[in-house]
Backbone as a ProteinNet text record, in pm:
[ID]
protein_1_A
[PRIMARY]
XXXXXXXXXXXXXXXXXXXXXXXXXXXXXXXXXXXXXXXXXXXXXXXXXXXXXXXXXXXXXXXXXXXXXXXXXXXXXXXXXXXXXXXXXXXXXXXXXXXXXXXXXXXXXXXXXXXXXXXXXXXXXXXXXXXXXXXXXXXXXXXXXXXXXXXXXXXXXXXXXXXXXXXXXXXXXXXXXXXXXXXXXXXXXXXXXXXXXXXXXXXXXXXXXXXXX
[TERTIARY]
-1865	-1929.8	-2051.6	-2033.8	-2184	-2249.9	-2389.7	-2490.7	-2571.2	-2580.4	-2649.2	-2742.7	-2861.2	-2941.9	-2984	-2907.5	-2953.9	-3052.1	-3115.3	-3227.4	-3188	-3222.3	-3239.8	-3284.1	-3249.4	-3295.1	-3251.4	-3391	-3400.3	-3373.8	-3338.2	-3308.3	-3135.4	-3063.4	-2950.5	-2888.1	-2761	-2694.5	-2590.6	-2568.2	-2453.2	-2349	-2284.3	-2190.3	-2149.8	-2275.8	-2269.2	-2285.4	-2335	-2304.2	-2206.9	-2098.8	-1970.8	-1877.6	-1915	-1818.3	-1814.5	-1989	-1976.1	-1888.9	-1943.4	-1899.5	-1766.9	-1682.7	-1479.3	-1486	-1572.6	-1548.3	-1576.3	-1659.6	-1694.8	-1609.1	-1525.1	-1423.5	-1290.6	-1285.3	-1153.4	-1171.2	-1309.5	-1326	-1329.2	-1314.9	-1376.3	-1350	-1338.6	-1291.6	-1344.9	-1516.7	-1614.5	-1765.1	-1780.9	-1878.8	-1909.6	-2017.6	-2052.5	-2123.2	-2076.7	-2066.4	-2200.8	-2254.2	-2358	-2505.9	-2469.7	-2599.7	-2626.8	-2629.4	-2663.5	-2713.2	-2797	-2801.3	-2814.7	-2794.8	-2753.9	-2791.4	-2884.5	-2927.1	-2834.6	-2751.5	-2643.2	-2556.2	-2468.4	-2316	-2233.4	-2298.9	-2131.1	-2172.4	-2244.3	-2235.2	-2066.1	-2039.3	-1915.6	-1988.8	-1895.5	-1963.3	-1876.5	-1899.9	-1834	-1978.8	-2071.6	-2199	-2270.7	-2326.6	-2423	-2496.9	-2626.9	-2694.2	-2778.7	-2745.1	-2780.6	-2835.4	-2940.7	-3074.8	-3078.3	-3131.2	-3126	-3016.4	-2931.8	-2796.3	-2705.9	-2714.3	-2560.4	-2408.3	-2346.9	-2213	-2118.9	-2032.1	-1961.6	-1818.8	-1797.4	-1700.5	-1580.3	-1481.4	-1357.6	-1252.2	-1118.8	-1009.3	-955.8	-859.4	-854.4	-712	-604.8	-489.2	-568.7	-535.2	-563.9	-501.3	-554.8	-438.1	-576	-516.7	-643.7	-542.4	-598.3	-563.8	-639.2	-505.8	-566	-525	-543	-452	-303.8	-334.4	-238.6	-115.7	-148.6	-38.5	-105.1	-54.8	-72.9	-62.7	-143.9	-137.6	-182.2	-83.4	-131.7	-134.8	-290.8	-349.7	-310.9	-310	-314.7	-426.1	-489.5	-624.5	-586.4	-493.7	-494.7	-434.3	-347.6	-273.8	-384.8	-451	-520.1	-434.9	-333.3	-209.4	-151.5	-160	-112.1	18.9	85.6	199.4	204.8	273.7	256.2	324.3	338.1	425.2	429.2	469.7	598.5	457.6	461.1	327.8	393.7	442.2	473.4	444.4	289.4	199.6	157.8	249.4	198	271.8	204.1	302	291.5	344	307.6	313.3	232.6	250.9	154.6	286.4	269.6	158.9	69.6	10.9	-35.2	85.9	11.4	-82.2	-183.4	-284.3	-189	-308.1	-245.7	-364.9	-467	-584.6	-644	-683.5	-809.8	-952.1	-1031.9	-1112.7	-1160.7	-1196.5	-1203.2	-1321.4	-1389.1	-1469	-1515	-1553.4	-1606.7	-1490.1	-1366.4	-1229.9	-1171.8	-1140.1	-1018.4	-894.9	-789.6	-620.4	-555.9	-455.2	-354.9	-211	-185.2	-59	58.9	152.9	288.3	437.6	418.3	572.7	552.9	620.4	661.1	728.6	720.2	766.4	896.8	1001.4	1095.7	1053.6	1122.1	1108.1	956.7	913.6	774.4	732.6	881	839.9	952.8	1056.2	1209.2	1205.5	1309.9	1310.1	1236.9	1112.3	997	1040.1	1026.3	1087	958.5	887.8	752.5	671.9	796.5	720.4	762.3	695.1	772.6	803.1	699.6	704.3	645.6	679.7	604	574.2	448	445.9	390.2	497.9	493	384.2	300.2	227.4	266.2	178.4	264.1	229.4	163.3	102.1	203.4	324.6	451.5	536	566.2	685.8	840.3	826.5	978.6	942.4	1059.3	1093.7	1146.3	1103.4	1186.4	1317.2	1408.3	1509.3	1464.5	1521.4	1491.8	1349.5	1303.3	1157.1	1142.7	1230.5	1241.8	1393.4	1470.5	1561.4	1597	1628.2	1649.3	1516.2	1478.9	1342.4	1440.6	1481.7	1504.7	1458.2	1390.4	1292.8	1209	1238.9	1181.4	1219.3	1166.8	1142.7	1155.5	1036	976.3	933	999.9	987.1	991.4	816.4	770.4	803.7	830.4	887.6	774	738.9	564.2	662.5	587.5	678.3	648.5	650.9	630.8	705	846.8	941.9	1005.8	1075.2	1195.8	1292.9	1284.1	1378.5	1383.2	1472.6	1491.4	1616.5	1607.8	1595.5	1722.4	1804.6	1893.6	1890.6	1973.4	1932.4	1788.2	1749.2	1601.2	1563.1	1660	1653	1771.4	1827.8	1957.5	1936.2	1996.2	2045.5	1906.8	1839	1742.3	1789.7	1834.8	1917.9	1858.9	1688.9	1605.6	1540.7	1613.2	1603.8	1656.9	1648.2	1684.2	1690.1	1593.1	1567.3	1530	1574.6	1491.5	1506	1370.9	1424.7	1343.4	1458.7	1441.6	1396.6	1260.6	1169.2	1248.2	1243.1	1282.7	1283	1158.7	1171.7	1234	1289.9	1386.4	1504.9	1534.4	1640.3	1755.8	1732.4	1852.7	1811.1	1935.7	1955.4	2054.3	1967.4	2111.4	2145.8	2265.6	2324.2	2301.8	2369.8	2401.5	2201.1	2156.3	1982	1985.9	2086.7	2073.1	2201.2	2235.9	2356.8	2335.7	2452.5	2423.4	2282.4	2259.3	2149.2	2230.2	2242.5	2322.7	2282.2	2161.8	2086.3	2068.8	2096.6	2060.1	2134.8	2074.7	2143.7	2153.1	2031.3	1987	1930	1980	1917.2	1927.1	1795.9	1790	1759.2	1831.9	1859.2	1778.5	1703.5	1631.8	1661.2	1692.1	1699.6	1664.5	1721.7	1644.5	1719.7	1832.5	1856	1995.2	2034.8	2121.5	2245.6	2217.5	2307.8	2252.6	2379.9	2372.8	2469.6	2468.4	2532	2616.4	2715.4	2774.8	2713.9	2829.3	2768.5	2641.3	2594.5	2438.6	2452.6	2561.7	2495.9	2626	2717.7	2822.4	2768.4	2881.4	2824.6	2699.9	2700.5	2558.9	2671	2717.3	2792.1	2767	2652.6	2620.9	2594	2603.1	2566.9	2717.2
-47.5	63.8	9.3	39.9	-6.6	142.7	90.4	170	176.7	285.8	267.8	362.9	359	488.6	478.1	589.1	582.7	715	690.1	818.9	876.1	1033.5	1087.4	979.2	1060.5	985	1105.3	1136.9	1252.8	1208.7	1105.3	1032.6	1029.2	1051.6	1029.5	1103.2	1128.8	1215.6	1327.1	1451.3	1509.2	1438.8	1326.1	1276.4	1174.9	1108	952.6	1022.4	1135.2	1160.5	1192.1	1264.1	1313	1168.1	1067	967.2	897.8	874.9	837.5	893.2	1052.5	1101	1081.6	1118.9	1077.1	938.3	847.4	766.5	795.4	823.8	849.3	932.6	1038.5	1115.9	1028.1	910.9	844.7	825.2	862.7	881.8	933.6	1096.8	1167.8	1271.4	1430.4	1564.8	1661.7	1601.3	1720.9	1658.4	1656.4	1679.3	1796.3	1830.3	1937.3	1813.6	1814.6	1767.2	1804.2	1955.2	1976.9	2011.8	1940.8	1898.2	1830	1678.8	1581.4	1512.9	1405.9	1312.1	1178.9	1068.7	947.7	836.3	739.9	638.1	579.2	481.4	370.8	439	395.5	431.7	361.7	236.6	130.6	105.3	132.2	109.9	134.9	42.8	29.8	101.5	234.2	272.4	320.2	322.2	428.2	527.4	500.4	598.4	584.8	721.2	740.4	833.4	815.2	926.2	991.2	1099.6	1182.5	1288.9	1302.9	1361.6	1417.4	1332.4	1367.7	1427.9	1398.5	1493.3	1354.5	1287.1	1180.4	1228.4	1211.9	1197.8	1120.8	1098.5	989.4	1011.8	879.9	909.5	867.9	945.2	896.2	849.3	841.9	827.7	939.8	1000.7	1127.6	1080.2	958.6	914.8	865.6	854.1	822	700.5	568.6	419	340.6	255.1	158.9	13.2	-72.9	-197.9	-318	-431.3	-503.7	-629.4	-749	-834.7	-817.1	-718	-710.3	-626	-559.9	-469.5	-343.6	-233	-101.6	8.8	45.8	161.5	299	408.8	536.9	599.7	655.6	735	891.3	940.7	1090.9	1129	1229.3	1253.4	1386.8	1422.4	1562	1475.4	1355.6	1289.1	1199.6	1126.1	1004.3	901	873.2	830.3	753.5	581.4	515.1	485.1	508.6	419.4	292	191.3	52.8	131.7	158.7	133.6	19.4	76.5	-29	-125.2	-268.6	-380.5	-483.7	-472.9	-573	-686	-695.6	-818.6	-916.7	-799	-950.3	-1084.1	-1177	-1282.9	-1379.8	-1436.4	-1552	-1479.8	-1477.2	-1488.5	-1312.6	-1261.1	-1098	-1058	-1008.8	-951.9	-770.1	-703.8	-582.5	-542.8	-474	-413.3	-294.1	-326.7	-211.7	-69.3	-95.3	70.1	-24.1	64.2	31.8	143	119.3	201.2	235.9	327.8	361.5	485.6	514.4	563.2	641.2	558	626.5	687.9	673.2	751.7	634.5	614.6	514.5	556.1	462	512.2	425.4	544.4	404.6	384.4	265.7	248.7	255.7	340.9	360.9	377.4	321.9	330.4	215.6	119.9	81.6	126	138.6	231.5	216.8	305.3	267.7	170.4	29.8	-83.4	-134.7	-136.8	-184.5	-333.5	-434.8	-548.7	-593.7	-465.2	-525.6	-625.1	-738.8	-777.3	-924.2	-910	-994	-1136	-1240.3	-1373.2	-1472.6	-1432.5	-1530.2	-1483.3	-1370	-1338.8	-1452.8	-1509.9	-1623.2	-1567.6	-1460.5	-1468.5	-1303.1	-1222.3	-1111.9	-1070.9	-1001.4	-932.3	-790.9	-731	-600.5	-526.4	-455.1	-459.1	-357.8	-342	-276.5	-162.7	-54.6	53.5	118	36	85.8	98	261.6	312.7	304.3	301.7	307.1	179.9	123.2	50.2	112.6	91.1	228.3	142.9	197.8	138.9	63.7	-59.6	-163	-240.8	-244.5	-301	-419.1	-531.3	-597.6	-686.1	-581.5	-642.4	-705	-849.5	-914.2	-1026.1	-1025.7	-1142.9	-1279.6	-1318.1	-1462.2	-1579.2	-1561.5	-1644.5	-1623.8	-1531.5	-1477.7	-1519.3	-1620.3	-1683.8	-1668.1	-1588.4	-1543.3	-1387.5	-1330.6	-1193.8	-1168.1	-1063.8	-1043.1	-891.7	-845.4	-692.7	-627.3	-526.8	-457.8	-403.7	-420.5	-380.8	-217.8	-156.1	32.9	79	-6.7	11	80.6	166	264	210.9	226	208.3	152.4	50.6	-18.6	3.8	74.1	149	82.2	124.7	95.5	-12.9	-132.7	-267.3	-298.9	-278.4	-283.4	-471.5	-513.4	-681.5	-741.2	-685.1	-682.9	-790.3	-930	-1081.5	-1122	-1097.3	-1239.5	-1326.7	-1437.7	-1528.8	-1637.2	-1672.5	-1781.5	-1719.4	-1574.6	-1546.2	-1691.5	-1735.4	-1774.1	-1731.9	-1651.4	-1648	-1460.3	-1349	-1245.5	-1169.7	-1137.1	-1055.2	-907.7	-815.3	-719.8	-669.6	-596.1	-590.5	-410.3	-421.7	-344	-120.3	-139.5	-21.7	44.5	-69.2	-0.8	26.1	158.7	222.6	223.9	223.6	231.9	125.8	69	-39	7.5	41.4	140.3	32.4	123.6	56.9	-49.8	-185.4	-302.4	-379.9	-342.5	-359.5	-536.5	-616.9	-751.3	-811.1	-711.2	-777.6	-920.5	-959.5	-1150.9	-1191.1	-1192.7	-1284.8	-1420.4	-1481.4	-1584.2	-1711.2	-1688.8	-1774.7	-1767.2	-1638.3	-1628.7	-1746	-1780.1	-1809.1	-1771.4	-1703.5	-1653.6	-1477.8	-1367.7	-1246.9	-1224.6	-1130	-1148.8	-983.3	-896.2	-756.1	-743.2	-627.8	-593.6	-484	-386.5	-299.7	-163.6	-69.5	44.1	79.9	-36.2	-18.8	116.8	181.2	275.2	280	263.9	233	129.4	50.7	-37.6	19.4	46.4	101.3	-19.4	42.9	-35.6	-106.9	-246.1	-397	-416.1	-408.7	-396.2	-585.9	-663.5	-791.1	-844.3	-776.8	-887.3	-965	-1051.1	-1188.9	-1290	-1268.1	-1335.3	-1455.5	-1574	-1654	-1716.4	-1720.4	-1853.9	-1754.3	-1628.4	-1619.2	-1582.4
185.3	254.8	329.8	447.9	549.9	549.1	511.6	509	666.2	747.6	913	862.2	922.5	931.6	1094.1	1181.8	1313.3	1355.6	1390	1465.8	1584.4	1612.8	1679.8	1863.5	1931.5	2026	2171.4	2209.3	2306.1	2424.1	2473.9	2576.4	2603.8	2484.5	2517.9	2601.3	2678.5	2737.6	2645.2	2719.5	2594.4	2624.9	2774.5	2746	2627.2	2618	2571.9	2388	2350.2	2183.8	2195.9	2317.2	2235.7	2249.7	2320.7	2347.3	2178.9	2143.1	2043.2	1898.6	1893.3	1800.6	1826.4	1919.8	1892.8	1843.6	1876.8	1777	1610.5	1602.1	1460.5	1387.7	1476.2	1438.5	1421.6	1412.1	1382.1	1239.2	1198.1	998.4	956.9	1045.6	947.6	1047	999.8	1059.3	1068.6	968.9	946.4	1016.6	1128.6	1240.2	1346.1	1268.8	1411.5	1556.7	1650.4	1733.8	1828.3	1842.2	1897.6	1845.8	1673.6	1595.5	1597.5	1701	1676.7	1789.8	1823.7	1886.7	1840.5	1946.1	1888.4	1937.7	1921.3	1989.6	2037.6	1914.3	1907.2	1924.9	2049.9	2122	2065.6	1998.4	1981.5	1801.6	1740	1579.7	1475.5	1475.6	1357	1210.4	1211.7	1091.8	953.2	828.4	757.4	710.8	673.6	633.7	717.4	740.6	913.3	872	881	872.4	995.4	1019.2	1148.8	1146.6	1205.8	1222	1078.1	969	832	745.2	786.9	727	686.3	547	571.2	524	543.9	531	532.5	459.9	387.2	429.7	606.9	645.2	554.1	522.3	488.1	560.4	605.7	704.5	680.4	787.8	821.2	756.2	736.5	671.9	572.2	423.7	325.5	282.1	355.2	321.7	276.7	222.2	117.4	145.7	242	278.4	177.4	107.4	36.1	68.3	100.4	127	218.1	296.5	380	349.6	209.9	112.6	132.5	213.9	233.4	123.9	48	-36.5	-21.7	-25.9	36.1	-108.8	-65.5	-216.1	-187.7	-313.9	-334.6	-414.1	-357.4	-433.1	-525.7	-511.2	-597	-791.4	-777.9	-872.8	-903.6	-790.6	-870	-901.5	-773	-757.1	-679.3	-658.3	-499.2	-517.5	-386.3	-382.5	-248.5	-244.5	-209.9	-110.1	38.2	173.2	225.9	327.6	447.9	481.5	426.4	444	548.6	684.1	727.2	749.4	756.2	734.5	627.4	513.2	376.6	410.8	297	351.4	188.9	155.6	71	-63.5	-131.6	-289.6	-327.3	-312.1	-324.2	-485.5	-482.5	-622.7	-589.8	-644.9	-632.6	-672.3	-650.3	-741.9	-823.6	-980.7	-1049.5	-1043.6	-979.9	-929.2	-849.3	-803.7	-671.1	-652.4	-619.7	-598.6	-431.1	-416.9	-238.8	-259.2	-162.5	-172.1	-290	-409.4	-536.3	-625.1	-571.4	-674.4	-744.6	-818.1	-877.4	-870.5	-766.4	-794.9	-887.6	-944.4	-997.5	-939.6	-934.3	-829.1	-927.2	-905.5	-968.7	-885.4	-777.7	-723.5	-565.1	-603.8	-463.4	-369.4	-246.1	-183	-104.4	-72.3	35.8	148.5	137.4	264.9	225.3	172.7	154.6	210	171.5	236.2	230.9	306.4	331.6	490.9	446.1	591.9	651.3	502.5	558.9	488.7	593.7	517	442.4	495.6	464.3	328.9	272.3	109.2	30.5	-62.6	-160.3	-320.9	-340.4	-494.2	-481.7	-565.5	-592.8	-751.6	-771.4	-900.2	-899.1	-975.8	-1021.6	-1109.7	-1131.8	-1197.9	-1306.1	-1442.7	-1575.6	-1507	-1451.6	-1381	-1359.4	-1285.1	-1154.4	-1239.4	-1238.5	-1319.4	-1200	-1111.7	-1000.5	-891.4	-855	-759.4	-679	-545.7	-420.1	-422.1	-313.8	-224.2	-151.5	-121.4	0.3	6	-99.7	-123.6	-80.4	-117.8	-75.8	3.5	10.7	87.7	200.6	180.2	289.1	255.1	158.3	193	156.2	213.1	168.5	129.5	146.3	63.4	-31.5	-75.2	-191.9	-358.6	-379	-512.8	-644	-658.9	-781.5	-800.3	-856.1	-894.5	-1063.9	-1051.4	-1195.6	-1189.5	-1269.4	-1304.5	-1411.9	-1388.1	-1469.9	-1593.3	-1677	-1801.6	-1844.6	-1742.7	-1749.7	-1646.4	-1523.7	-1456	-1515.7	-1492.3	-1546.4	-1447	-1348.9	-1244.3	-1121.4	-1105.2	-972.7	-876	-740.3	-661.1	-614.3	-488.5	-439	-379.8	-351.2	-265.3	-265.4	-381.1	-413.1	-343.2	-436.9	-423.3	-330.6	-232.5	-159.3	-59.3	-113.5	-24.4	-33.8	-157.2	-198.3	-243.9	-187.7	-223.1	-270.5	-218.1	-349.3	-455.1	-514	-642.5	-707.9	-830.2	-911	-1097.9	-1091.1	-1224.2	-1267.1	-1331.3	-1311.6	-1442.4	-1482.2	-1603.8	-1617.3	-1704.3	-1641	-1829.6	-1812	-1898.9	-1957	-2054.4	-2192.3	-2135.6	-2035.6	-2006.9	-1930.8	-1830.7	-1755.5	-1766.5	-1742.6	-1773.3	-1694.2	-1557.9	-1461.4	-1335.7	-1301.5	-1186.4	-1143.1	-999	-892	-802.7	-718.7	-659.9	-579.8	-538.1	-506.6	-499.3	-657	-649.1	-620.7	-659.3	-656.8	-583.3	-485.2	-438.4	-310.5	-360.8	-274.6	-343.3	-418.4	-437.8	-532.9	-394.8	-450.7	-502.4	-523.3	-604.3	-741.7	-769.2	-898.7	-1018.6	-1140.4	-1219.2	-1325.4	-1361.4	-1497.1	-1455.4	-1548.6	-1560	-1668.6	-1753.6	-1875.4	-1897.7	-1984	-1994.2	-2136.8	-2177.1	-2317.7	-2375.5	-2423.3	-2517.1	-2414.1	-2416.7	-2270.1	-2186.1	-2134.8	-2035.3	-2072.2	-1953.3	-1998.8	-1871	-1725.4	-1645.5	-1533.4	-1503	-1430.3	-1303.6	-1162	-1074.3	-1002.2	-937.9	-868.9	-793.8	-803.6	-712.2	-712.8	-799.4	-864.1	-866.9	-905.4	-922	-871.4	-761.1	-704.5	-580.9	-546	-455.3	-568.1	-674.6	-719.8	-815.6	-700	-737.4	-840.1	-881.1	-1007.7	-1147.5	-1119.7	-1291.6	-1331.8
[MASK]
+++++++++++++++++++++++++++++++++++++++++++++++++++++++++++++++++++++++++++++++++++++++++++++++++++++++++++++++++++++++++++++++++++++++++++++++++++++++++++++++++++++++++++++++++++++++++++++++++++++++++++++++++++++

């Protein structure tokens, strides 16, 4: 959080505060617009205090950026889920909460496509937090390595893991209950998957093409 304290300034124009304020309105939805004046036209802000009044801009979309992994909060749950991150890259670590303007979330669902597609993921981990795996989370990463599974998963999602083929190794932790359809299909790397006590259905082509086990 950047702290500004800008002053009044009787010199300004009414064009040049409303130019500013639409900026300031890309944080926030609660400005009266013709209470204010404004020295600084170009200040990067999230806290501004104006003509004695501060307010604590938020984003008008509720996303919490961490390493390049997109999480959209719910404030009524106290609740993130991981979306579509096209920019991660390398050695995935979800957060299991985050904090954002003074709230704490906790993250429980990866989301549909979250980081389907993307080749430059190598390894990901799940955190114990994340009760569901979407559909297509990561399908298609090929190069995708190393995958840790949060041990409070219930369920992994349709082509969840669909033609990760430098899978090699994956084990699927005691709480999860259902692996839908084709969740590990072609991962033709695999050699080893290791099943625990919990599980209750496994869906079709959930593990065909997976030549080596």
């Amino acid at each position: 959080i950047i702290n500004t304290s800008i002053e009044t300034n009787i010199n300004s124009t009414k064009e040049e505060q409303l130019i500013f304020l639409e900026k300031v309105s890309s944080f926030t939805s609660n400005i009266d617009i013709d209470s204010v004046k404004l020295e600084d036209l170009n200040t990067n802000i999230e806290n501004v205090e104006i003509a004695e009044i501060t307010f604590k801009a938020e984003p008008l979309i509720p996303i919490y950026i961490n390493n390049n992994i997109r999480y959209f909060y719910d404030k009524s749950s106290l609740t993130a889920n991981v979306i579509k991150s096209p920019l991660a890259t390398g050695d995935i670590n979800i957060l299991s909460s985050f904090t954002t303007y003074d709230i704490t979330y906790i993250v429980i669902n990866v989301g549909i496509n979250a980081f389907a597609n993307n080749k430059l993921i190598t390894s990901i981990i799940i955190p114990d937090s994340v009760t569901n795996i979407s559909n297509n989370i990561c399908a298609e990463c090929t190069n995708l390595t190393n995958l840790t599974i949060g041990s409070s998963v219930e369920k992994i999602g349709l082509s969840a893991f669909y033609n990760c083929s430098g899978l090699t190794s994956v084990t699927i932790p005691p709480s999860v209950k259902t692996i839908s359809e084709d969740s590990f299909y072609n991962c033709t790397g695999l050699t080893n998957i290791s099943f625990e006590t919990g599980l209750i259905s496994i869906g079709i082509k959930s593990f065909e093409n997976c030549s080596k086990l």
